[in-house]
Coordinates of C-alpha atoms in Angstrom, one line a residue:
M1305 CA -25.0 3.0 10.6
T1306 CA -22.5 3.2 13.7
G1307 CA -20.1 0.8 14.4
R1308 CA -18.3 -0.8 17.5
T1309 CA -14.5 -1.2 18.0
T1310 CA -14.0 -4.9 20.2
G1311 CA -10.4 -4.9 18.5
P1312 CA -8.0 -3.6 17.0
G1313 CA -8.5 -2.4 14.2
I1314 CA -11.8 -3.7 13.4
A1315 CA -15.1 -1.3 14.0
Q1316 CA -18.0 -4.0 13.5
E1317 CA -21.3 -3.4 13.2
P1318 CA -24.6 -5.0 14.2
R1319 CA -25.1 -8.6 13.9
P1320 CA -27.5 -9.8 10.8
D1321 CA -29.0 -12.9 12.0
Q1322 CA -30.7 -10.4 14.6
D1323 CA -32.0 -9.3 11.3
D1324 CA -36.1 -11.7 10.5
D1325 CA -35.2 -10.7 6.5
L1326 CA -32.2 -12.7 6.6
R1327 CA -33.8 -15.8 8.2
G1328 CA -33.4 -18.7 6.7
S1329 CA -32.5 -16.9 3.8
A1330 CA -29.5 -18.5 0.5
A1331 CA -25.6 -18.3 1.9
A1332 CA -25.1 -15.9 -0.6
Q1333 CA -26.9 -13.2 1.6
R1334 CA -25.7 -14.5 4.7
Y1335 CA -22.0 -14.4 3.6
L1336 CA -22.5 -10.2 2.4
A1337 CA -24.6 -9.4 5.8
E1338 CA -21.8 -10.9 7.8
L1339 CA -18.6 -8.9 5.7
R1340 CA -21.2 -6.1 6.5
A1341 CA -20.8 -6.9 10.3
L1342 CA -17.3 -7.5 10.6
G1343 CA -16.9 -4.0 9.5
V1344 CA -16.7 -4.6 5.7
Q1345 CA -18.1 -1.5 4.1
T1346 CA -17.1 -2.2 0.6
L1347 CA -16.8 -5.1 -1.5
F1348 CA -14.6 -4.4 -4.5
V1349 CA -15.5 -7.4 -7.3
N1350 CA -14.9 -8.7 -11.1
A1351 CA -17.7 -10.6 -11.5
G1352 CA -18.5 -13.3 -13.5
T1353 CA -20.9 -16.1 -14.1
D1354 CA -20.0 -18.0 -10.5
F1355 CA -21.5 -14.7 -9.3
A1356 CA -25.0 -15.6 -9.6
P1357 CA -26.2 -15.6 -6.0
L1358 CA -24.6 -12.5 -4.8
V1359 CA -26.1 -11.4 -7.9
E1360 CA -29.6 -12.6 -6.7
A1361 CA -29.0 -11.6 -2.9
Y1362 CA -28.4 -8.1 -4.1
A1363 CA -31.7 -8.2 -5.7
Q1364 CA -33.7 -9.6 -3.1
G1365 CA -32.0 -7.5 0.1
G1366 CA -34.7 -5.4 1.1
S1367 CA -34.8 -3.8 4.1
A1368 CA -31.5 -5.9 5.0
I1369 CA -29.5 -3.9 1.9
E1370 CA -28.5 -1.8 3.7
R1371 CA -26.5 -4.2 6.1
Y1372 CA -24.6 -5.2 2.6
P1373 CA -20.9 -4.0 1.9
V1374 CA -21.3 -1.7 -0.9
P1375 CA -20.4 -3.3 -3.8
V1376 CA -17.9 -1.4 -6.7
L1377 CA -17.5 -3.1 -10.1
A1378 CA -13.5 -2.5 -12.5
G1379 CA -13.5 -4.3 -15.0
H1380 CA -10.3 -5.5 -13.9
E1381 CA -8.6 -8.0 -11.3
N1382 CA -6.0 -5.4 -10.8
V1383 CA -8.2 -2.5 -10.5
A1384 CA -10.3 -3.8 -7.7
A1385 CA -7.4 -5.3 -5.7
G1386 CA -5.4 -1.8 -6.0
M1387 CA -8.6 0.1 -4.9
A1388 CA -9.1 -2.0 -1.9
H1389 CA -5.5 -1.5 -1.1
G1390 CA -6.2 2.5 -1.0
A1391 CA -9.0 1.8 1.0
Y1392 CA -7.2 0.6 3.7
L1393 CA -4.6 3.4 3.4
M1394 CA -6.9 5.6 4.8
T1395 CA -9.6 4.2 6.8
G1396 CA -6.8 1.4 8.3
Q1397 CA -10.2 -1.0 8.1
P1398 CA -9.8 -4.4 6.6
Q1399 CA -10.7 -4.9 2.9
A1400 CA -12.8 -7.0 1.2
V1401 CA -12.8 -7.9 -2.9
M1402 CA -13.9 -11.1 -5.1
F1403 CA -13.1 -13.0 -8.2
H1404 CA -14.2 -14.9 -10.9
V1405 CA -13.0 -18.2 -10.1
S1406 CA -9.5 -19.6 -11.3
V1407 CA -8.7 -17.2 -13.9
G1408 CA -10.4 -14.2 -11.9
T1409 CA -7.6 -15.0 -9.3
A1410 CA -4.9 -15.2 -12.2
N1411 CA -5.6 -11.8 -12.8
A1412 CA -5.4 -10.2 -9.1
V1413 CA -2.2 -12.5 -8.2
C1414 CA 0.5 -9.6 -8.3
A1415 CA -2.3 -7.2 -6.7
V1416 CA -1.8 -9.6 -3.5
I1417 CA 1.8 -10.5 -3.9
N1418 CA 1.3 -6.4 -3.3
A1419 CA -0.9 -6.6 -0.4
A1420 CA 1.0 -9.4 1.5
R1421 CA 4.5 -7.9 1.2
E1422 CA 2.3 -5.1 2.5
R1423 CA 0.9 -6.5 5.4
V1424 CA -2.4 -5.4 4.1
P1425 CA -5.4 -7.0 4.9
M1426 CA -7.5 -8.4 2.5
I1427 CA -9.9 -10.4 2.0
V1428 CA -9.4 -12.0 -1.2
T1429 CA -12.1 -14.3 -1.7
A1430 CA -12.7 -15.5 -5.2
G1431 CA -16.3 -18.1 -7.3
R1432 CA -15.3 -21.6 -7.7
T1433 CA -16.0 -23.6 -11.0
P1434 CA -19.3 -25.2 -9.3
I1435 CA -18.7 -28.4 -8.2
L1436 CA -21.6 -31.0 -9.3
E1437 CA -21.9 -31.3 -12.5
D1438 CA -25.8 -31.4 -12.3
G1439 CA -29.0 -32.3 -10.0
A1440 CA -28.4 -28.9 -7.3
L1441 CA -28.9 -25.0 -7.7
G1442 CA -25.9 -23.2 -8.8
A1443 CA -24.8 -26.9 -10.0
R1444 CA -22.8 -26.2 -13.7
D1445 CA -24.5 -25.5 -16.6
T1446 CA -22.2 -24.4 -19.2
A1447 CA -19.5 -25.5 -20.8
I1448 CA -16.7 -23.1 -18.9
H1449 CA -17.4 -25.2 -15.8
W1450 CA -15.5 -27.3 -16.9
A1451 CA -12.7 -26.1 -17.9
Q1452 CA -12.4 -23.4 -15.3
E1453 CA -11.4 -26.4 -12.8
M1454 CA -8.4 -26.2 -11.6
Y1455 CA -7.0 -28.9 -9.0
D1456 CA -5.6 -26.4 -6.5
Q1457 CA -6.9 -22.9 -7.0
A1458 CA -6.1 -21.7 -4.5
G1459 CA -1.8 -22.7 -4.0
M1460 CA -2.1 -20.1 -6.6
V1461 CA -1.5 -17.0 -3.7
R1462 CA -1.5 -19.5 -1.0
E1463 CA 2.3 -18.4 -1.0
V1464 CA 1.5 -15.1 0.0
V1465 CA -1.5 -15.4 1.7
K1466 CA -1.5 -16.0 5.7
W1467 CA -4.6 -18.9 5.1
D1468 CA -6.8 -20.0 2.7
Y1469 CA -10.1 -21.8 3.0
E1470 CA -12.8 -23.4 0.4
L1471 CA -16.7 -22.3 2.5
R1472 CA -18.3 -26.1 1.8
N1473 CA -21.4 -25.7 3.7
A1474 CA -23.8 -23.1 3.9
G1475 CA -23.9 -23.1 8.0
Q1476 CA -20.0 -22.3 7.8
V1477 CA -20.4 -18.9 6.0
E1478 CA -20.5 -16.3 9.8
A1479 CA -17.6 -19.0 10.8
V1480 CA -15.5 -18.9 8.0
L1481 CA -15.6 -15.2 7.2
R1482 CA -15.1 -14.1 11.0
R1483 CA -11.8 -16.7 10.7
A1484 CA -10.8 -14.9 7.5
V1485 CA -10.6 -10.8 9.4
S1486 CA -9.3 -12.1 12.0
I1487 CA -6.7 -13.9 10.3
A1488 CA -5.8 -11.3 8.6
S1489 CA -5.9 -8.4 10.9
A1490 CA -3.5 -9.9 12.8
H1491 CA 0.0 -9.3 13.1
P1492 CA 1.4 -9.5 10.9
R1493 CA -1.6 -8.8 9.5
G1494 CA -2.1 -9.5 5.5
P1495 CA -4.4 -11.0 3.0
V1496 CA -6.3 -14.3 3.6
Y1497 CA -8.0 -16.3 0.3
L1498 CA -11.2 -17.9 0.2
T1499 CA -12.8 -20.1 -2.6
L1500 CA -17.1 -19.4 -2.4
P1501 CA -18.3 -22.6 -4.9
R1502 CA -21.6 -21.5 -6.6
E1503 CA -23.6 -24.0 -5.0
V1504 CA -22.5 -23.2 -1.6
L1505 CA -23.8 -20.2 -2.6
A1506 CA -26.7 -21.0 -3.8
E1507 CA -27.7 -23.1 -0.1
T1508 CA -30.2 -22.3 2.2
A1509 CA -28.6 -21.4 5.3
P1510 CA -29.8 -22.9 8.5
E1511 CA -31.9 -20.7 10.9
T1512 CA -29.8 -18.5 13.7
D1513 CA -31.1 -18.4 17.1
A1514 CA -31.1 -14.3 17.7
A1515 CA -31.4 -15.1 22.1
D1516 CA -27.7 -16.4 21.4
P1517 CA -25.7 -13.7 19.2
A1518 CA -22.6 -14.4 18.5
P1519 CA -19.2 -13.1 20.6
P1520 CA -17.7 -9.4 19.0
L1521 CA -14.9 -10.4 17.0
V1522 CA -11.4 -10.1 19.1
V1523 CA -8.5 -9.6 17.3
P1524 CA -4.9 -10.1 19.2
T1525 CA -2.8 -7.3 19.8
G1526 CA 0.5 -6.7 18.2
P1527 CA 4.2 -7.7 20.3
A1528 CA 5.0 -5.2 22.9
A1529 CA 9.1 -4.6 22.9
D1530 CA 11.2 -6.9 25.5
P1531 CA 12.1 -4.9 28.4
A1532 CA 16.0 -6.1 28.6
A1533 CA 15.8 -5.4 24.9
V1534 CA 15.0 -1.9 24.9
Q1535 CA 17.2 -0.5 28.2
I1536 CA 20.1 -2.6 26.0
L1537 CA 19.0 -0.3 23.1
A1538 CA 18.3 2.8 25.5
D1539 CA 21.8 3.1 26.5
R1540 CA 23.3 2.8 23.1
L1541 CA 21.1 5.3 21.5
A1542 CA 21.7 7.9 24.7
Q1543 CA 25.3 7.1 24.5
A1544 CA 26.4 7.0 21.7
R1545 CA 27.7 9.9 19.2
Y1546 CA 26.4 9.7 16.5
P1547 CA 22.8 7.7 16.3
V1548 CA 20.8 7.4 13.5
I1549 CA 16.9 5.7 13.3
V1550 CA 16.3 4.6 10.0
T1551 CA 12.9 3.5 8.5
T1552 CA 10.8 2.8 5.8
S1553 CA 7.1 1.6 6.3
A1554 CA 7.5 2.7 10.4
G1555 CA 4.3 5.1 9.1
A1556 CA 2.1 2.2 8.4
D1557 CA 0.9 2.7 11.3
Q1558 CA 0.1 7.2 11.8
Q1559 CA 0.4 7.5 14.9
T1560 CA 3.5 6.6 15.1
V1561 CA 4.9 9.6 13.0
A1562 CA 4.5 12.0 16.0
M1563 CA 5.8 9.0 17.8
L1564 CA 8.8 8.6 16.1
S1565 CA 9.6 12.9 15.5
E1566 CA 9.1 13.7 19.0
L1567 CA 11.5 11.2 20.5
C1568 CA 14.1 11.7 18.1
E1569 CA 14.0 15.7 18.5
R1570 CA 14.0 15.5 22.1
Y1571 CA 16.9 13.3 22.7
A1572 CA 18.6 14.1 19.1
V1573 CA 18.4 10.9 17.6
G1574 CA 19.3 11.5 13.7
V1575 CA 16.7 10.0 11.8
A1576 CA 16.6 8.7 8.0
E1577 CA 14.7 7.0 5.8
A1578 CA 15.7 3.6 3.7
G1579 CA 12.9 3.5 0.8
P1580 CA 10.6 5.3 2.0
R1581 CA 6.5 3.5 2.0
Y1582 CA 5.2 6.1 4.1
L1583 CA 5.2 9.7 5.1
N1584 CA 7.2 8.2 8.0
V1585 CA 8.6 11.0 9.1
S1586 CA 7.9 15.2 8.6
A1587 CA 10.0 16.0 5.6
D1588 CA 11.0 19.6 8.0
H1589 CA 12.0 17.4 11.0
P1590 CA 15.8 19.3 11.9
F1591 CA 17.5 16.0 12.6
H1592 CA 16.2 14.4 8.7
L1593 CA 19.7 13.0 7.6
G1594 CA 18.0 12.1 3.9
L1595 CA 19.2 8.7 2.8
P1596 CA 21.1 6.9 5.4
T1597 CA 24.1 5.9 3.1
E1598 CA 24.6 10.0 3.9
A1599 CA 24.9 8.7 7.3
F1600 CA 26.4 5.1 6.8
P1601 CA 30.4 6.9 6.9
D1602 CA 29.8 8.2 11.2
A1603 CA 26.9 6.3 12.9
D1604 CA 28.0 4.4 15.6
V1605 CA 24.8 3.4 16.8
L1606 CA 22.2 2.2 13.7
L1607 CA 18.0 1.3 14.6
F1608 CA 16.4 -0.3 11.6
L1609 CA 12.9 -0.3 12.4
E1610 CA 10.4 -1.6 10.3
C1611 CA 13.2 -2.0 7.1
D1612 CA 12.8 -4.8 5.1
V1613 CA 16.4 -4.0 3.2
P1614 CA 18.0 -2.4 5.5
W1615 CA 20.8 -1.2 3.3
I1616 CA 22.4 -3.1 -0.2
A1617 CA 26.0 -3.2 0.1
R1618 CA 26.9 -2.1 -2.8
R1619 CA 26.0 1.7 -2.2
G1620 CA 26.7 1.5 1.7
E1621 CA 26.5 -0.4 5.2
P1622 CA 27.1 0.8 8.3
R1623 CA 30.7 0.3 9.6
T1624 CA 31.7 -2.7 10.3
D1625 CA 32.6 -1.0 14.6
A1626 CA 28.9 0.0 14.7
F1627 CA 26.0 -1.6 16.8
V1628 CA 22.8 -2.1 14.6
A1629 CA 19.9 -3.2 15.7
Q1630 CA 16.6 -4.4 14.2
A1631 CA 13.7 -4.1 15.6
G1632 CA 9.9 -4.6 13.7
L1633 CA 6.7 -7.0 13.4
D1634 CA 9.0 -9.5 11.8
P1635 CA 13.1 -8.3 11.5
L1636 CA 14.0 -11.0 10.5
T1637 CA 11.9 -10.6 7.6
S1638 CA 11.0 -13.9 7.0
G1639 CA 9.0 -14.5 3.9
Y1640 CA 12.0 -13.6 1.7
P1641 CA 13.3 -16.6 1.2
M1642 CA 17.1 -14.6 1.1
R1643 CA 18.2 -12.1 3.9
T1644 CA 21.0 -11.8 5.3
H1645 CA 21.6 -8.1 6.8
R1646 CA 23.5 -8.0 10.3
F1647 CA 22.1 -7.1 13.7
D1648 CA 24.1 -6.8 17.2
L1649 CA 19.9 -6.9 18.7
G1650 CA 16.7 -7.7 17.2
I1651 CA 13.1 -6.4 18.6
T1652 CA 10.0 -8.2 17.7
T1653 CA 7.3 -5.5 18.3
S1654 CA 5.0 -3.2 16.7
A1655 CA 6.5 0.1 15.9
A1656 CA 5.1 1.8 18.0
S1657 CA 5.2 -0.7 21.4
L1658 CA 8.8 0.7 20.4
L1659 CA 8.4 3.8 20.6
T1660 CA 6.5 4.3 23.7
A1661 CA 9.2 2.0 25.6
L1662 CA 12.1 3.3 23.7
E1663 CA 11.0 7.2 25.6
G1664 CA 10.1 6.0 29.1
A1665 CA 14.4 4.9 28.7
L1666 CA 15.2 7.4 27.3
A1667 CA 14.0 9.9 29.5
D1668 CA 16.0 7.9 32.7
R1669 CA 18.7 8.1 30.7
T1670 CA 19.3 12.2 29.5
E1671 CA 22.4 12.7 31.8
Q1672 CA 24.2 10.2 29.2
I1673 CA 23.0 12.3 26.0
P1674 CA 26.4 13.9 24.7
P1675 CA 25.0 17.7 25.0
T1676 CA 26.8 18.9 21.8
R1677 CA 25.1 15.9 19.9
A1678 CA 21.8 18.0 19.2
D1679 CA 24.4 20.8 17.5
M1680 CA 25.8 18.1 15.1
L1681 CA 23.0 16.5 13.8
A1682 CA 21.0 19.7 13.0
G1683 CA 24.1 20.3 11.0
R1684 CA 24.5 17.7 9.6
A1685 CA 20.9 17.8 8.8
E1686 CA 20.6 21.5 7.4
D1687 CA 24.4 19.8 4.8
H1688 CA 21.8 16.6 3.7
R1689 CA 18.9 19.8 3.1
Q1690 CA 22.1 22.5 0.5
R1691 CA 22.6 18.7 -1.4
L1692 CA 19.3 18.1 -2.2
Q1693 CA 19.0 21.6 -3.0
A1694 CA 21.5 22.0 -5.3
T1695 CA 20.3 19.4 -7.2
L1696 CA 17.0 21.0 -8.6
P1697 CA 17.1 22.6 -11.6
R1698 CA 15.9 26.6 -11.2
Q1699 CA 12.1 27.2 -12.0
G1700 CA 11.3 27.8 -15.4
R1701 CA 14.7 26.7 -17.7
G1702 CA 15.7 23.2 -19.0
P1703 CA 13.9 20.6 -19.7
I1704 CA 10.9 18.1 -17.1
T1705 CA 12.8 15.9 -15.1
K1706 CA 11.2 13.7 -13.2
A1707 CA 12.6 15.9 -10.3
A1708 CA 11.7 18.9 -11.5
L1709 CA 8.4 18.3 -11.8
T1710 CA 8.7 16.6 -8.5
Q1711 CA 9.3 20.4 -7.3
A1712 CA 6.8 21.9 -9.0
L1713 CA 3.8 18.9 -8.2
S1714 CA 4.8 20.5 -4.2
E1715 CA 4.4 23.2 -5.0
V1716 CA 0.6 22.8 -6.2
L1717 CA -0.8 20.3 -3.6
D1718 CA -1.8 21.5 -0.7
D1719 CA -0.6 19.6 2.7
D1720 CA -4.3 17.3 3.0
A1721 CA -3.5 16.1 -0.3
V1722 CA -2.7 12.3 -0.7
V1723 CA 0.2 10.7 -3.2
F1724 CA 0.1 8.0 -4.5
N1725 CA 4.2 7.5 -6.3
E1726 CA 4.6 4.7 -7.9
Y1727 CA 8.8 5.5 -9.0
W1728 CA 9.5 9.4 -10.3
A1729 CA 8.1 11.2 -7.3
D1730 CA 11.1 11.8 -5.1
P1731 CA 10.1 12.0 -1.2
R1732 CA 13.0 14.3 -0.4
I1733 CA 11.9 16.8 -2.2
L1734 CA 7.5 16.5 -2.3
R1735 CA 8.0 16.7 1.6
R1736 CA 4.8 16.2 2.3
R1737 CA 4.3 16.7 6.3
R1738 CA 1.3 15.0 7.6
P1739 CA 0.8 11.1 8.0
G1740 CA -1.2 9.5 5.3
T1741 CA -0.2 11.6 2.9
Y1742 CA 2.1 9.8 0.6
F1743 CA 2.4 6.4 -0.4
Y1744 CA 5.0 4.4 -2.6
L1745 CA 4.7 1.4 -5.0
P1746 CA 4.5 -2.0 -2.0
A1747 CA 8.2 -3.7 -1.7
A1748 CA 7.3 -6.7 -4.5
G1749 CA 7.0 -3.4 -7.2
G1750 CA 3.9 -5.3 -8.2
L1751 CA 3.2 -3.0 -10.8
G1752 CA -0.1 -0.7 -11.7
W1753 CA -0.7 -0.4 -8.8
A1754 CA -0.8 4.0 -8.2
L1755 CA -3.9 4.7 -10.3
P1756 CA -6.2 2.3 -8.8
A1757 CA -5.5 2.3 -5.2
A1758 CA -5.7 6.0 -6.0
L1759 CA -8.7 5.6 -6.8
G1760 CA -9.6 3.3 -3.7
A1761 CA -8.8 6.2 -1.7
K1762 CA -11.0 8.6 -3.2
H1763 CA -13.9 5.8 -3.0
A1764 CA -12.8 5.8 1.0
A1765 CA -12.2 9.6 1.5
P1766 CA -14.1 11.5 -1.0
D1767 CA -13.0 14.4 0.6
R1768 CA -9.1 15.0 0.1
T1769 CA -7.6 15.2 -3.0
V1770 CA -5.7 12.0 -4.1
V1771 CA -2.2 12.0 -7.3
A1772 CA -1.6 9.4 -8.6
A1773 CA 2.3 10.0 -9.5
V1774 CA 3.7 7.4 -12.2
G1775 CA 4.9 6.4 -15.1
D1776 CA 4.0 6.0 -18.0
G1777 CA 5.7 1.8 -18.0
A1778 CA 3.6 1.9 -15.2
Y1779 CA 0.5 3.5 -16.3
L1780 CA 0.0 1.4 -19.0
F1781 CA 0.5 -2.0 -16.4
A1782 CA -2.3 -0.3 -14.4
N1783 CA -4.7 -1.5 -17.5
P1784 CA -5.8 2.0 -17.9
A1785 CA -9.2 2.0 -20.1
A1786 CA -10.7 -0.3 -17.4
C1787 CA -9.1 3.0 -13.8
H1788 CA -10.6 5.4 -16.4
H1789 CA -13.8 3.5 -16.5
A1790 CA -14.0 2.9 -12.7
S1791 CA -13.6 6.9 -11.9
A1792 CA -16.1 8.2 -14.1
K1793 CA -18.8 5.9 -12.9
H1794 CA -17.8 5.3 -9.0
G1795 CA -17.7 9.5 -9.2
L1796 CA -14.0 9.3 -8.1
P1797 CA -12.2 12.6 -9.8
V1798 CA -8.4 11.5 -9.2
L1799 CA -5.4 13.2 -10.4
T1800 CA -2.8 10.9 -12.7
I1801 CA 0.7 12.7 -13.9
I1802 CA 2.3 10.7 -15.9
A1803 CA 6.5 11.2 -16.0
N1804 CA 6.2 9.5 -19.7
N1805 CA 10.0 9.0 -21.2
E1806 CA 9.0 6.8 -23.6
R1807 CA 11.2 4.1 -21.7
W1808 CA 10.8 1.3 -18.4
D1809 CA 14.1 3.1 -16.9
A1810 CA 13.7 0.7 -14.7
V1811 CA 15.3 -1.4 -16.8
D1812 CA 17.4 0.6 -18.6
A1813 CA 19.0 1.3 -14.9
S1814 CA 19.6 -2.7 -14.0
T1815 CA 21.4 -3.0 -16.9
R1816 CA 24.1 0.3 -15.9
S1817 CA 24.5 -1.5 -12.5
V1818 CA 25.0 -4.8 -13.3
Y1819 CA 26.9 -3.6 -17.1
P1820 CA 28.2 -0.3 -15.9
G1821 CA 31.2 -0.3 -19.1
G1822 CA 29.0 -3.3 -21.7
I1823 CA 28.1 -2.9 -24.7
A1824 CA 24.3 -2.0 -23.6
V1825 CA 25.3 0.9 -22.5
R1826 CA 28.0 2.1 -24.9
M1827 CA 25.1 1.9 -27.6
D1828 CA 22.0 2.6 -25.6
E1829 CA 20.6 -0.9 -26.4
S1830 CA 17.3 -0.4 -25.9
R1831 CA 15.1 -3.0 -28.2
L1832 CA 13.9 -4.3 -24.3
S1833 CA 13.2 -0.4 -22.9
N1834 CA 11.8 1.7 -25.3
L1835 CA 7.8 2.0 -25.2
A1836 CA 7.9 4.6 -27.8
P1837 CA 5.5 5.8 -30.0
Q1838 CA 3.0 6.1 -27.0
P1839 CA -0.5 6.6 -27.8
A1840 CA -1.7 10.0 -26.9
F1841 CA -2.2 9.5 -23.5
A1842 CA -4.7 12.2 -22.4
R1843 CA -6.9 11.3 -24.4
Y1844 CA -7.5 8.6 -22.3
A1845 CA -8.8 10.7 -19.9
E1846 CA -11.3 12.5 -22.3
A1847 CA -12.7 9.5 -23.1
S1848 CA -14.0 8.7 -20.1
G1849 CA -15.8 12.1 -19.2
G1850 CA -12.0 13.6 -17.6
F1851 CA -9.7 16.4 -18.5
G1852 CA -7.1 15.4 -20.1
E1853 CA -4.0 17.1 -21.6
E1854 CA -0.7 16.7 -22.7
V1855 CA 3.0 19.1 -21.0
T1856 CA 5.9 19.3 -23.2
D1857 CA 8.0 23.4 -22.0
I1858 CA 8.0 23.8 -18.4
D1859 CA 7.1 27.1 -18.5
Q1860 CA 3.8 25.4 -18.9
L1861 CA 3.6 22.6 -15.4
R1862 CA 2.7 24.9 -12.8
P1863 CA 0.4 26.5 -14.5
A1864 CA -0.9 22.6 -16.2
L1865 CA -1.1 21.1 -12.8
R1866 CA -3.6 24.1 -11.7
R1867 CA -5.7 23.8 -14.0
A1868 CA -5.6 19.8 -13.9
L1869 CA -5.7 20.2 -9.8
H1870 CA -8.9 22.6 -10.8
A1871 CA -11.1 19.4 -12.6
V1872 CA -10.5 17.5 -10.3
D1873 CA -11.7 19.7 -7.2
V1874 CA -14.3 22.4 -8.4
E1875 CA -15.5 20.2 -11.5
G1876 CA -15.4 16.7 -9.8
R1877 CA -14.2 14.9 -12.8
Q1878 CA -10.8 12.5 -12.7
A1879 CA -7.9 14.7 -14.4
L1880 CA -4.8 13.1 -16.6
L1881 CA -1.4 15.3 -17.3
D1882 CA 1.3 13.2 -19.6
V1883 CA 4.5 15.3 -18.9
R1884 CA 7.1 14.6 -21.7
C1885 CA 10.0 14.1 -20.2
A1886 CA 14.0 13.7 -20.6
R1887 CA 15.8 11.0 -19.6

């Protein structure tokens, strides 16, 4: 069915209340049909006793069943929510998930935090244990319904969602869902939370008048850059000796990748990436300076565009005399309780709006741009590439390091492949070039994200090669049995590559950072980070019908990667490489 776009990010379909099969139907049927009408193609679920009205609705669907979201079952809530996250990254459309009452929500909180920090418009729904103890269809009928009720179920996620509500009457279904989708989709986007009591889902919804359809859902546009602020910023960028645009997440809006690249090249502005979580600019950009800390000693004008943490003082910060601008949908990053990085100019704007406005303003200032600036920036970018190249291992020699693994992966992937990176794949070495082909662990660091997200991406884009690059600790967090089960059940062949050093590196690195000369470092204290002995991870994939292989020899790394990609792309089955890496 062809959708119709009625607002940013929303492709609606014909409303279900025009179909006689849904007149006077149960609220559960109207709920499913309204989700689909609002552009939600898939409902990722982990079900429980509260789902009975939905099970019946799917069974009774009749000719209306094509107007319901396709249900995708996952064996754990974190997997379901992670799949929804990955599907959004592929489609740009709001996604919906549903969990089992309070306990299901509790299992999914980590994934909801990830979605909140990355501004993912996710409609997070959960059953609510039946309100009534007796006397209505859907009332309590098992002892667990008393124990699972909470005084404030939504309180578990209220701090990180944009809106929460409880469906109170069958007649509210359409209005409540329309508000949920519109709030989730409005900038800055993010998840919302809706609880669904079982009795309400089982109620008969009032009939609607097909001659009086609801108006199309329209989502407010994002904020535009203030014209006066743009002029100030353009003056600074044009006249600077060493201007740099630093970004972390501008590429979340994929149209900005070409915009940023062209603006920097046309007007001789350097570009650097601070912990990039998206592909923000091609790795081959002639003025790509690498890490912002490499530019800080010389940069006299810095624009931090969609950078939630623009710098970490102990690792390097802008010069005190540098002009610093911060811009984005929320330049203060107001969702973070403390974040006090200085700035001389702040602009609330979408990245696309600012880059469009800057393009026009800089076009009027080309005569102000120092004529030698482009050559200087190109030289600095080449210096960065040479320094990075010098750190890479020689092919086929030495232990398997994370850098060696990343380099090998970059050589075997095609340009259209999508990589979900949970820690080890250095984007400077991976060198992705196309928008939407690289995603990093969300800012909140909720582990177990990459593999579920890769599965959701594969579901939304079945013709793409999808890779989950995870560490051994992150893989364990992902509920791997549930992930491989979902891959086999729904026909989602993704490649999982585990950089396995039998440790939680983040724990050790944090200890070295805080106590560089401490006893723990001298003694190699590892009781809180050592994960040995590890299971035979390759068998996890094999148990679900996939290809699995353990790699211990660097000479076998590239052949193993090609065998695994063949299993995924040609044989159509999931694959896992357990790569035993040096610490």
